[in-house]
Short mmCIF file of C-alpha atoms and ligand atoms in Angstrom, two decimals:
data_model
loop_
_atom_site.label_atom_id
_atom_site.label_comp_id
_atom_site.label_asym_id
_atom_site.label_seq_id
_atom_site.Cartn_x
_atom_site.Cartn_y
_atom_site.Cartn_z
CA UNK D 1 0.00 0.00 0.00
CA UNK D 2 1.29 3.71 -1.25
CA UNK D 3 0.64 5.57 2.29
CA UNK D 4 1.92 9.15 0.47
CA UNK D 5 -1.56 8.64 -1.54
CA UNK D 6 -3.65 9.94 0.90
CA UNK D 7 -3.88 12.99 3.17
CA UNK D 8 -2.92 12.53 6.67
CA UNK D 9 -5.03 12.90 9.48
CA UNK D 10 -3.50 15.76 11.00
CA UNK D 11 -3.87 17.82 7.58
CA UNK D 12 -7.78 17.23 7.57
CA UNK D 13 -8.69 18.09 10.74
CA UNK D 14 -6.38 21.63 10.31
CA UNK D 15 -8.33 22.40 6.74
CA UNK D 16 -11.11 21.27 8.41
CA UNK D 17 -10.59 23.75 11.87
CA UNK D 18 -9.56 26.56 9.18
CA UNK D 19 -13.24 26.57 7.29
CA UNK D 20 -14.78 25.61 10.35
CA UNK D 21 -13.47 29.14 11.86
CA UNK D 22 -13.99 30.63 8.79
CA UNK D 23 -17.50 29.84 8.61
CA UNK D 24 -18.56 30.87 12.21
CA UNK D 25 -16.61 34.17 11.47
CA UNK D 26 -18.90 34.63 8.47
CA UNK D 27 -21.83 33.73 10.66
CA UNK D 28 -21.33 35.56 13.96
CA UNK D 29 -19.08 38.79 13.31
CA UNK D 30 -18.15 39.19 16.61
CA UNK D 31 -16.16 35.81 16.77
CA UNK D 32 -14.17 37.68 14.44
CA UNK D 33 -13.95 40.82 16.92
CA UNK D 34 -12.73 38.22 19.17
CA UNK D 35 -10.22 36.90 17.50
CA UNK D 36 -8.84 40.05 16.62
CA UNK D 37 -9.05 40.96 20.00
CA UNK D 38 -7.13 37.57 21.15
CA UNK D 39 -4.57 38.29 18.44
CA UNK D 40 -3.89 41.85 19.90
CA UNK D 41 -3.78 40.26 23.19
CA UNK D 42 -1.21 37.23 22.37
CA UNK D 43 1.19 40.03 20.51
CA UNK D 44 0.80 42.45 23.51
CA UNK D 45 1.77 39.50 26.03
CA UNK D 46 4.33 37.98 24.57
CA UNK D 47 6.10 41.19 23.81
CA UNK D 48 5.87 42.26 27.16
CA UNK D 49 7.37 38.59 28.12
CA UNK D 50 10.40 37.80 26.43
CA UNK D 51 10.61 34.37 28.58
CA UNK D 52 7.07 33.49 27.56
CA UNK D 53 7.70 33.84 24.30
CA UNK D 54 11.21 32.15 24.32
CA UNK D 55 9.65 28.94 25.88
CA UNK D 56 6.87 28.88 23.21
CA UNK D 57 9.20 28.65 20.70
CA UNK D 58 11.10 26.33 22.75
CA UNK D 59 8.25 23.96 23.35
CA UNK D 60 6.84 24.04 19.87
CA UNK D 61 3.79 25.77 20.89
CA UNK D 62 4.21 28.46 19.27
CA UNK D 63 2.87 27.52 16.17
CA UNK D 64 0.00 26.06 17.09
CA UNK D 65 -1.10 29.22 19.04
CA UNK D 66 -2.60 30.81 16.09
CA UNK D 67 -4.41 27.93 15.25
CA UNK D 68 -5.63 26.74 18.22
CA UNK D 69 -9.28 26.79 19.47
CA UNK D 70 -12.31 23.94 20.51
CA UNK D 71 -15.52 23.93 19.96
CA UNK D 72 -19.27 22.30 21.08
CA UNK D 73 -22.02 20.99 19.79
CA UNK D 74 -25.15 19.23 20.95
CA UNK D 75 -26.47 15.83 19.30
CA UNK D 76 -29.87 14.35 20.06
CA UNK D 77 -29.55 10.71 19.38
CA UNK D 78 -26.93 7.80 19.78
CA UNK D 79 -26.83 7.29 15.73
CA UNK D 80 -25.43 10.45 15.25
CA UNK D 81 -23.00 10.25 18.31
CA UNK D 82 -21.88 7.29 16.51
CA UNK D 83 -21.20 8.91 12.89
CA UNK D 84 -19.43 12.00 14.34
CA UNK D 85 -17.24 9.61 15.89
CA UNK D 86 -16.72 7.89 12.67
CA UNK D 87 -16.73 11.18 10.84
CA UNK D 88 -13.97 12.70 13.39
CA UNK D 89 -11.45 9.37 13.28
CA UNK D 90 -11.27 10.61 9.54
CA UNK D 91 -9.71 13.77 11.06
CA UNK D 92 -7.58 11.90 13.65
CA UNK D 93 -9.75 13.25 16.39
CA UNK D 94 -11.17 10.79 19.42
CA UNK D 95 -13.29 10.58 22.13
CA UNK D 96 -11.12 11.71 25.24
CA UNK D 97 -13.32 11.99 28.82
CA UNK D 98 -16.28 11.46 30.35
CA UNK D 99 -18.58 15.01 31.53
CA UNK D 100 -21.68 14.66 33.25
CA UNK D 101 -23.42 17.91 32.82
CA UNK D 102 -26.50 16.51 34.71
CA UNK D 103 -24.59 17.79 38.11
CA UNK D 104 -25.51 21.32 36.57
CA UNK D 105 -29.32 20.48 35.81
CA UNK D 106 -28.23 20.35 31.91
CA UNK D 107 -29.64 17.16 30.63
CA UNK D 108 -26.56 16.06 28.32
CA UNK D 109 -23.54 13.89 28.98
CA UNK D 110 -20.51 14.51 26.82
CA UNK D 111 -17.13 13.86 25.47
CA UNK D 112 -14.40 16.08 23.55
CA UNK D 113 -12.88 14.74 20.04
CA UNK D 114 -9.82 14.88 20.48
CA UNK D 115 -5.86 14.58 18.49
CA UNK D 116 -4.38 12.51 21.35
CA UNK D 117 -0.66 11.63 20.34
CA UNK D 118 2.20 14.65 20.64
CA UNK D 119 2.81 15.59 16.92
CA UNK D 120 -1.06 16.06 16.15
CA UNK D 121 -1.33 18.14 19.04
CA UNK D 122 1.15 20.37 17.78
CA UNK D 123 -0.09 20.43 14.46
CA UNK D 124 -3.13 21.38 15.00
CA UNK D 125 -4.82 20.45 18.54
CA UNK D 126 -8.56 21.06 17.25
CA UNK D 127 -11.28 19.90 19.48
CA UNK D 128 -14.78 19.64 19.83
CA UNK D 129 -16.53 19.31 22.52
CA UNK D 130 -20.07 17.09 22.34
CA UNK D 131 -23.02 16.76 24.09
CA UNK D 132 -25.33 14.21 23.67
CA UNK D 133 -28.84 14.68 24.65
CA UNK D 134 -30.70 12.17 26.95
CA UNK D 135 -34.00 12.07 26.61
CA UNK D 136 -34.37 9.19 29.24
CA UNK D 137 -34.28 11.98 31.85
CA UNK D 138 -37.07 13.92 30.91
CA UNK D 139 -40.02 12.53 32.84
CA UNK D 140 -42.65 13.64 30.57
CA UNK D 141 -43.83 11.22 28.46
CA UNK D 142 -45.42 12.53 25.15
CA UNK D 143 -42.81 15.51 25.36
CA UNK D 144 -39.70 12.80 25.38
CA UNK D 145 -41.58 10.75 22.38
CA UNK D 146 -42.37 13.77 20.60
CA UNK D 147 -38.79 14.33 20.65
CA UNK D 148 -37.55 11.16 20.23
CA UNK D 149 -39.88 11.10 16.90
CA UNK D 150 -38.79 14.62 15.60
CA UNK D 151 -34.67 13.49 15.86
CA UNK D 152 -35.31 10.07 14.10
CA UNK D 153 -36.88 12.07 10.97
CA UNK D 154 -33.49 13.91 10.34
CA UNK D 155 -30.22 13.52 9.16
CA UNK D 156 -27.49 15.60 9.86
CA UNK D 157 -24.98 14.19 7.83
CA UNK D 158 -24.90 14.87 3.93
CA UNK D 159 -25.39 11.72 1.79
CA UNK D 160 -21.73 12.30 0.53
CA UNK D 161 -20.36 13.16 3.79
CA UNK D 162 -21.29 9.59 4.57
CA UNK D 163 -20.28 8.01 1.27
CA UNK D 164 -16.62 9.96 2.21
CA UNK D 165 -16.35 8.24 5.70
CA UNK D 166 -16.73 5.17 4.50
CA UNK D 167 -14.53 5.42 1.69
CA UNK D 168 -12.13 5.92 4.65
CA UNK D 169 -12.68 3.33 6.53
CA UNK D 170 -12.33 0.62 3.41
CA UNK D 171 -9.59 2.41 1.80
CA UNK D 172 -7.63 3.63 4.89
CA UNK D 173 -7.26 7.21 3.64
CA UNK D 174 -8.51 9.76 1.69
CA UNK D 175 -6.88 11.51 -1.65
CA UNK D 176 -6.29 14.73 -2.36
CA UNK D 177 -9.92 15.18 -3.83
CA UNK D 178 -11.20 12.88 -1.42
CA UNK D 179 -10.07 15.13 1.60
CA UNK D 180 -10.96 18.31 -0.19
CA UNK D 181 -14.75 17.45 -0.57
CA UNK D 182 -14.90 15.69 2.62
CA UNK D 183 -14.16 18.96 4.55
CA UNK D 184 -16.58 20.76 2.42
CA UNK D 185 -19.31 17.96 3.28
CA UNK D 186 -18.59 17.34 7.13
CA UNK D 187 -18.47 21.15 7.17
CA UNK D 188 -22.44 21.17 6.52
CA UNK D 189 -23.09 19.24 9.40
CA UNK D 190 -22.32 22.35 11.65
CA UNK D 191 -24.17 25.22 9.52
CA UNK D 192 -26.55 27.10 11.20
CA UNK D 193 -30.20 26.87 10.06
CA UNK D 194 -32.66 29.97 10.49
CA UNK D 195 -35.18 27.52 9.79
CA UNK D 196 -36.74 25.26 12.13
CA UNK D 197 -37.81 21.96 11.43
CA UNK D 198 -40.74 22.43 13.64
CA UNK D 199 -43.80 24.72 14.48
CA UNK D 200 -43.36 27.36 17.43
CA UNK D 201 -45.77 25.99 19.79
CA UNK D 202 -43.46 22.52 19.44
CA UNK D 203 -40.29 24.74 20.31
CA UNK D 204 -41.79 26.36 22.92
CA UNK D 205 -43.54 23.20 24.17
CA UNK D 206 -39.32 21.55 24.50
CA UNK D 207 -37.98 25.12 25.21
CA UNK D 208 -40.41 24.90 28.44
CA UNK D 209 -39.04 21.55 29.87
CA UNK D 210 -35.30 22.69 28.60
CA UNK D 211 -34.21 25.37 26.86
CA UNK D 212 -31.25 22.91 25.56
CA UNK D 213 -33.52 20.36 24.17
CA UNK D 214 -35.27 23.31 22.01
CA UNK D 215 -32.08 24.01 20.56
CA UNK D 216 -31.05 20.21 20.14
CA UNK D 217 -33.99 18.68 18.53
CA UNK D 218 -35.37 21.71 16.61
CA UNK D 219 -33.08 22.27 14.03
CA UNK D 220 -31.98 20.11 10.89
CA UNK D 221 -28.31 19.95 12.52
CA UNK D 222 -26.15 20.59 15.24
CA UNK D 223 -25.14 23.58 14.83
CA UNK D 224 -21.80 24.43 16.25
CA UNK D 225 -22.37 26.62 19.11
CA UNK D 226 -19.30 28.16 19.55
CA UNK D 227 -15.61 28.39 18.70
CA UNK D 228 -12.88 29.31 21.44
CA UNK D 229 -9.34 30.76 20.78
CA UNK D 230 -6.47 30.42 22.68
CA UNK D 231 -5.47 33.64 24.65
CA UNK D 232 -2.13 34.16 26.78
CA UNK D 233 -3.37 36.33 28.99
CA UNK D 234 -7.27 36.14 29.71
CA UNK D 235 -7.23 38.90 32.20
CA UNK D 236 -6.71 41.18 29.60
CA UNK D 237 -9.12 39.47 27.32
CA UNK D 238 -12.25 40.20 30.01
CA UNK D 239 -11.03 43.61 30.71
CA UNK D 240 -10.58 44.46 27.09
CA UNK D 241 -14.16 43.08 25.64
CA UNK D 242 -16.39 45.65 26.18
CA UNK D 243 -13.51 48.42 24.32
CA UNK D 244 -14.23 46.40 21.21
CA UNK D 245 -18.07 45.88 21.96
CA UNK D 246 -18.60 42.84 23.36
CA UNK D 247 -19.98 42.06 26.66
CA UNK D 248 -18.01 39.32 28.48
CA UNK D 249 -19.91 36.84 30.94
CA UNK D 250 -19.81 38.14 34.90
CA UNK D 251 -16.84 36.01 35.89
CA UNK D 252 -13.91 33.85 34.71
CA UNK D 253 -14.18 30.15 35.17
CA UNK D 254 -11.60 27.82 36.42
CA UNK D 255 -8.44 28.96 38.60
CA UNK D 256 -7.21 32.00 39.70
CA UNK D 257 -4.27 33.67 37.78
CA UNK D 258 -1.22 31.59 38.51
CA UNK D 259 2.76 31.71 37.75
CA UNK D 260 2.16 28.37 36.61
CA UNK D 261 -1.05 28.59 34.79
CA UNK D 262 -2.97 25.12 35.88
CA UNK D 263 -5.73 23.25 34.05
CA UNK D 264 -8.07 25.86 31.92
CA UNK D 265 -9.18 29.47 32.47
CA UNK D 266 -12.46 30.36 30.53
CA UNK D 267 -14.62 33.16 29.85
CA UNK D 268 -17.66 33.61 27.03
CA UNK D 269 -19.50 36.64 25.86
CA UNK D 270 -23.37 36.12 25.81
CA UNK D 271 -25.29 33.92 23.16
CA UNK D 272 -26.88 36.24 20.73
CA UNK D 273 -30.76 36.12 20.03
CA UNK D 274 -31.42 35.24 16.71
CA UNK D 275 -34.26 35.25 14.19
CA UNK D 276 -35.79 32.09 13.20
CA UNK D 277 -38.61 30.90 11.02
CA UNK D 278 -40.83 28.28 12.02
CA UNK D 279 -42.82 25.66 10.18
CA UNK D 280 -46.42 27.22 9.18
CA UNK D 281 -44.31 30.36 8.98
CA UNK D 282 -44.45 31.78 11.99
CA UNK D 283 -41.23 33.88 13.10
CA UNK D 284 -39.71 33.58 16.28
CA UNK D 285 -36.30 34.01 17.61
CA UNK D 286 -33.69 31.47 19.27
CA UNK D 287 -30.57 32.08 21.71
CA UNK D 288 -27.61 29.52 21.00
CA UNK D 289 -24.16 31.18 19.41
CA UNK D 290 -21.87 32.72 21.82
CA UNK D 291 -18.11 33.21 21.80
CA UNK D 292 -15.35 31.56 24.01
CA UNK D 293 -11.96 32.57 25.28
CA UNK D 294 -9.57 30.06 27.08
CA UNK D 295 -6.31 30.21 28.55
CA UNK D 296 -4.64 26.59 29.44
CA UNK D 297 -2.09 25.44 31.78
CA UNK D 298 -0.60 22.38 33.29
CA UNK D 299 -2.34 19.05 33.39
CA UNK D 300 -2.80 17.91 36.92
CA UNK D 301 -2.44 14.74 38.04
CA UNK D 302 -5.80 13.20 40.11
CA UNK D 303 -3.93 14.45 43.34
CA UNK D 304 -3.53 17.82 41.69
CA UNK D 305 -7.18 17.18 40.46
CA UNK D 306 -8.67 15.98 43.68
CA UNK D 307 -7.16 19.66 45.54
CA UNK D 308 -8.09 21.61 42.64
CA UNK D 309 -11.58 20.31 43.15
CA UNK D 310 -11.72 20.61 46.77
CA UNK D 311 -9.89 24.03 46.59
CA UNK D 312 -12.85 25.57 44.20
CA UNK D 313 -15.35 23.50 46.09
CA UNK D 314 -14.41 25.51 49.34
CA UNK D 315 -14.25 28.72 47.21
CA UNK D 316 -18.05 28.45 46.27
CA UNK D 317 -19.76 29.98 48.95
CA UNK D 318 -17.14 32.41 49.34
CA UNK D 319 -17.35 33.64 45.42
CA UNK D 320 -21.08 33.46 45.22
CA UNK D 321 -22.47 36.72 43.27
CA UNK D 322 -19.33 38.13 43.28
CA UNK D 323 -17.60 40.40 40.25
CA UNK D 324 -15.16 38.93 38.61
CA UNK D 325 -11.97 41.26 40.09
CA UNK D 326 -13.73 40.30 43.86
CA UNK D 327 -13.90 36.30 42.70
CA UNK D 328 -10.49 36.49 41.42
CA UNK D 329 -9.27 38.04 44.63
CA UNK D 330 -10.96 35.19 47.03
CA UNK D 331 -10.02 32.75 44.53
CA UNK D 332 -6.54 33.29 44.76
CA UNK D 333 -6.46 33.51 48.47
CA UNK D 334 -8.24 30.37 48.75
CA UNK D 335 -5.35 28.62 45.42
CA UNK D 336 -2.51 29.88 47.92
CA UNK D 337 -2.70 26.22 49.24
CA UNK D 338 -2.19 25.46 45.49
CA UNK D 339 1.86 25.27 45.43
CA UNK D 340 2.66 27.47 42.54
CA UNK D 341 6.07 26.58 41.54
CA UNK D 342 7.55 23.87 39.05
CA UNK D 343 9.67 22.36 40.96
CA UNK D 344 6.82 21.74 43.63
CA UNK D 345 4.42 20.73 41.32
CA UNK D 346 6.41 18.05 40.02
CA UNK D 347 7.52 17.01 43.46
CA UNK D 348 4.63 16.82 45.23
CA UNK D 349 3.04 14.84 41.97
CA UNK D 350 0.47 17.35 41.39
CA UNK D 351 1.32 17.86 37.94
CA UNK D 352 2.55 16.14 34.62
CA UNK D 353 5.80 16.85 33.35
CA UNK D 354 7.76 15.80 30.22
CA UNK D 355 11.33 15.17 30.72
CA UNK D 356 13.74 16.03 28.12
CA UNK D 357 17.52 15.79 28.05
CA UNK D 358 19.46 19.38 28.00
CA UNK D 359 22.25 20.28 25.66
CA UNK D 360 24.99 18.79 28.73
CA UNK D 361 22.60 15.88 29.29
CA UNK D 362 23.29 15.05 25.28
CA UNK D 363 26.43 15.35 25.68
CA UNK D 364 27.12 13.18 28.77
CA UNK D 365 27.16 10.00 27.35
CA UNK D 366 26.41 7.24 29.95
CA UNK D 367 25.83 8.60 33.91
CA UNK D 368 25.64 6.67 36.68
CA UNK D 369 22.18 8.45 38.35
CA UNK D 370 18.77 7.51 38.03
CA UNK D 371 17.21 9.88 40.02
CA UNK D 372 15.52 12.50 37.29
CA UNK D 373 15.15 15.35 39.96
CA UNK D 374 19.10 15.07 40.63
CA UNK D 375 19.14 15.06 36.95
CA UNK D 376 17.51 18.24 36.73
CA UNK D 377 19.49 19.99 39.44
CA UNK D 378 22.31 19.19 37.79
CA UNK D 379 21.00 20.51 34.45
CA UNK D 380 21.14 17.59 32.41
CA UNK D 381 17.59 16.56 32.36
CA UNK D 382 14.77 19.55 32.06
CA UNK D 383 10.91 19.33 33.08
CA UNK D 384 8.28 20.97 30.76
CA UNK D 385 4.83 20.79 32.01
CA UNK D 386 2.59 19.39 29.75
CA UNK D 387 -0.48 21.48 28.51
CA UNK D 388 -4.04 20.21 29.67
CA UNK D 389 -5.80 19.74 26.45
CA UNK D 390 -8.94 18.69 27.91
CA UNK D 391 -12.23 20.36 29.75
CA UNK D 392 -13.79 20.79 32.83
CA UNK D 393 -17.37 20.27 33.96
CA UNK D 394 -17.59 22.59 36.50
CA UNK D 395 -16.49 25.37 34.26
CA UNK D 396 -18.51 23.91 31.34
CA UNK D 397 -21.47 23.45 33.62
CA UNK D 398 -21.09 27.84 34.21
CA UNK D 399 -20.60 28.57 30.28
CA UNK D 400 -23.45 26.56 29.54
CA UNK D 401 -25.39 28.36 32.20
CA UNK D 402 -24.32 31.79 31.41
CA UNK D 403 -25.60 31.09 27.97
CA UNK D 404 -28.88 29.11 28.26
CA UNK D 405 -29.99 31.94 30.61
CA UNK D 406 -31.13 30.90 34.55
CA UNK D 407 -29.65 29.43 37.32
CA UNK D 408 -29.21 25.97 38.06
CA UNK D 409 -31.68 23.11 38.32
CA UNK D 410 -31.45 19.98 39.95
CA UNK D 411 -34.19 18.27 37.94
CA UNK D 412 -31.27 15.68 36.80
CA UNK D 413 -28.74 15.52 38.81
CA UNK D 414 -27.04 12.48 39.73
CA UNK D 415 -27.11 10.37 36.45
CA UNK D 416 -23.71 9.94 35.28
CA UNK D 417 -23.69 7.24 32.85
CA UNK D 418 -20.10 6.65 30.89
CA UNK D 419 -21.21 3.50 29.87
CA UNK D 420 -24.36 4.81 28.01
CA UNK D 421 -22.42 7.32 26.28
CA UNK D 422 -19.85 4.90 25.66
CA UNK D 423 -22.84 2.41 23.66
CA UNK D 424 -23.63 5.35 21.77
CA UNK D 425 -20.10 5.95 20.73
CA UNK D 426 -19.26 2.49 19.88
CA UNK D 427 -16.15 2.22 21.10
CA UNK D 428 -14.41 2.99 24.47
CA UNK D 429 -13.54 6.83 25.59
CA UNK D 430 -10.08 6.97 26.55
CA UNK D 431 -8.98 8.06 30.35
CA UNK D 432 -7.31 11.86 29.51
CA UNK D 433 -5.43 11.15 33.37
CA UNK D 434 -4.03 7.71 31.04
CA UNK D 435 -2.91 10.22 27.75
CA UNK D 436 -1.15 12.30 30.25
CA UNK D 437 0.62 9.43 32.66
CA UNK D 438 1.63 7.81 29.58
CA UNK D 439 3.20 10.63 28.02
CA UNK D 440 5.18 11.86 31.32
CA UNK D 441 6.46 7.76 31.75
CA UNK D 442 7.19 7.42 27.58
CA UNK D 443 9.67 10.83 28.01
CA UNK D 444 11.13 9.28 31.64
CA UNK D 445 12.06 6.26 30.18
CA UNK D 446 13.81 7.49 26.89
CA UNK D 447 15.53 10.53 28.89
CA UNK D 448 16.76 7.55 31.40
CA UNK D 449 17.92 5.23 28.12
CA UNK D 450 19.35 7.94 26.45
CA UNK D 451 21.67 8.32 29.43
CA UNK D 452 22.60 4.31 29.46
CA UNK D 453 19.62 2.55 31.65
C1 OOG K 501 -20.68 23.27 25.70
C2 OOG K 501 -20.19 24.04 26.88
C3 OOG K 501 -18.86 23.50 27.38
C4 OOG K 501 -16.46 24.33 27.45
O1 OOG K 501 -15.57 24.96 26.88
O2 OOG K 501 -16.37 23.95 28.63
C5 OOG K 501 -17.68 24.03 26.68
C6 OOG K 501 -21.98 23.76 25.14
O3 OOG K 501 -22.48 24.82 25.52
O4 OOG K 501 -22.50 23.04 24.26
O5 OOG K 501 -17.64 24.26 25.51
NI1 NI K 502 -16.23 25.79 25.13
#
């Protein structure tokens, strides 16, 4: 078999993340504003840090900066959870983690599709984000049918979208052409529709029992929701939205500002309300687009995890109605506990680190030591922390609040089910802790054999 005849993954899914963005920007002009604004903001940062910008380009991250960005949408039935995940392999992209949004009264479980090995990362780390609807939580019964009936009328995959994937799978690549019109076609999925595929009193009728299962079932697709850039400094970002127009939500999610940025920082400006057209003609209007910022850090091990989670669990009460500078300020008195240096982090095995041999360390030869933090001290081995590329449901539960309007409910708490998503998936999700582990012991072990053990 000629591999060089098809496309590789990694190329697909960055076409495919390129008229993706493209798209949105044509459909919601303030993404746009956004990423200009995030553009500004990354030059600003980086040329008031030298260092940051020095260990970017050291750590190959700086080209995929400008790239970089997730996104979400919202499916309504396991047959289509199960072609997207088809339709993503194509673009090298997998299911990584399990999210139970039910904790936040949203009734969806998802996962994120995913590049999981080092060199698609840095090529283009494009995600998405997807929820999958579960009906078997809403308790009334004609509504959940009447929904269930509506999503089994529709397909939201183009007939040659799915002739494409398929091709794929028997062929084990796609051409030139191939990959060309498969990004147009699996780009269609995601279009918004001003259309609705029902009458208003049917949206209103799902709108009333969940605003999210309006927005899931009444459409012809999943429309992607939003698209996030990567920012170096979101700070700035929520101070600097409203200069260029746009109204950020009341507080950034995740951890407090950091030397050593942890995990994910996140902050969205407001879904806009937008026209729509019913069936039997009647205009109405629907709120689902927004925009999203993020800012990521370290991965954390599930000790760093477990006092991340109890360190923002304790902060709750504390931040409750606060504005964002006050929230900031508890937050960080509250992350103090969080040890905030490298060194610490990797000690105390609250973080994941890649090991790497300096220029001495190539040029020792064989050395007697084994112990990788004497290594380090004595400058022949160096720790770089490796980038969470993953999301987190307490933050997700807040951006999906601030957009679907109201506070939370508890109507389905409770339910997490991996295994049910997993069904609908048809095939396992991988463990993100298990991506990162792997990667820190794969870099350990050929720093250690590099220096003769
Ligand atoms: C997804 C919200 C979650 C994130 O970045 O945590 C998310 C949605 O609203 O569909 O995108
Ligand atoms: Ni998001």
């Amino acid at each position: 078999m000629n591999l060089s005849l098809y496309v590789s993954a990694d190329v697909i899914r960055d076409r495919f993340s390129r008229a993706m963005s493209a798209m949105y920007q044509a459909e919601v002009p303030q993404y746009e504003t956004l990423l200009d604004l995030v553009d500004q903001v990354n030059r600003d940062t980086l040329a008031h840090d030298p260092a940051l910008a020095e260990r970017l380009a050291r750590y190959d991250e700086f080209e995929r900066l400008g790239v970089e960005r997730h996104g979400a949408i919202r499916v309504g039935s396991a047959g289509e959870m199960a072609m997207l995940r088809r339709l993503f392999a194509v673009m090298g992209m997998f299911p990584v983690g399990y999210y139970d949004l039910s904790v936040a009264g949203v009734p969806v479980h998802s996962t994120a599709f995913r590049p999981i090995d080092d060199a698609s990362l840095a090529h283009n780390p494009f995600r998405l984000f997807t929820s999958l609807l579960r009906l078997e939580l809403v308790e009334n019964d004609a509504l959940r049918e009447r929904a269930a009936a509506i999503l089994a009328e529709r397909d939201i995959f183009t007939p040659a979208a799915r002739e494409l994937v398929e091709r794929f799978e028997s062929q084990g690549g796609l051409t030139e052409a191939q990959a060309d019109r498969f990004v147009t076609e699996a780009l269609e999925t995601f279009r918004w529709h001003s259309d609705a595929t029902v009458d208003l009193d049917t949206y209103e009728a799902l709108h009333a029992e969940h605003r999210l299962i309006a927005d899931v079932v009444c459409f012809r697709g999943p429309h992607i929701n939003h698209l996030t850039p990567r920012t170096l400094d979101i700070d700035d970002i929520q101070r600097r939205m409203p200069e260029v127009g746009i109204e950020p939500k009341a507080v950034i999610e995740g951890p407090p500002r950091r030397d050593c940025p942890i995990l994910l920082r996140q902050t969205s400006f407001k879904a806009l309300t937008e026209s729509i057209r019913f069936a039997g003609r009647n205009q109405g209007t629907h709120t689902a687009r927004f925009g999203e910022i993020e800012q990521r850090g370290v991965a954390l091990t599930a000790e760093g995890r477990a006092l991340y989670d109890r360190l923002l669990g304790q902060s709750r009460a504390k931040t409750q109605g606060l504005d964002n500078e006050s929230h900031q300020r508890v937050l960080a008195e509250i992350f103090a506990a969080f040890p905030d240096d490298e060194g610490e982090l990797r000690r105390q095995g609250l973080a994941f680190f890649e090991y790497r041999l300096t220029e001495a360390g190539r040029a020792a030869g064989t050395v007697v030591e084994t112990d990788l933090e004497t290594l380090i001290e004595r400058d022949l081995v160096e720790a770089r922390p490796i980038t969470y590329e993953d999301f987190l449901p307490v933050s997700a539960a807040g951006i999906f609040q601030s957009n679907l309007g109201g506070g939370e409910s508890q109507a389905y708490t409770g339910n997490a089910s991996r295994e049910a998503l997993e069904e609908a998936l048809g095939v396992a999700i991988i463990d993100e802790l298990e991506l990162y582990a792997e990667h820190e012991r794969q870099s350990r072990e050929n720093v250690l054999a590099a220096l003769g053990h």
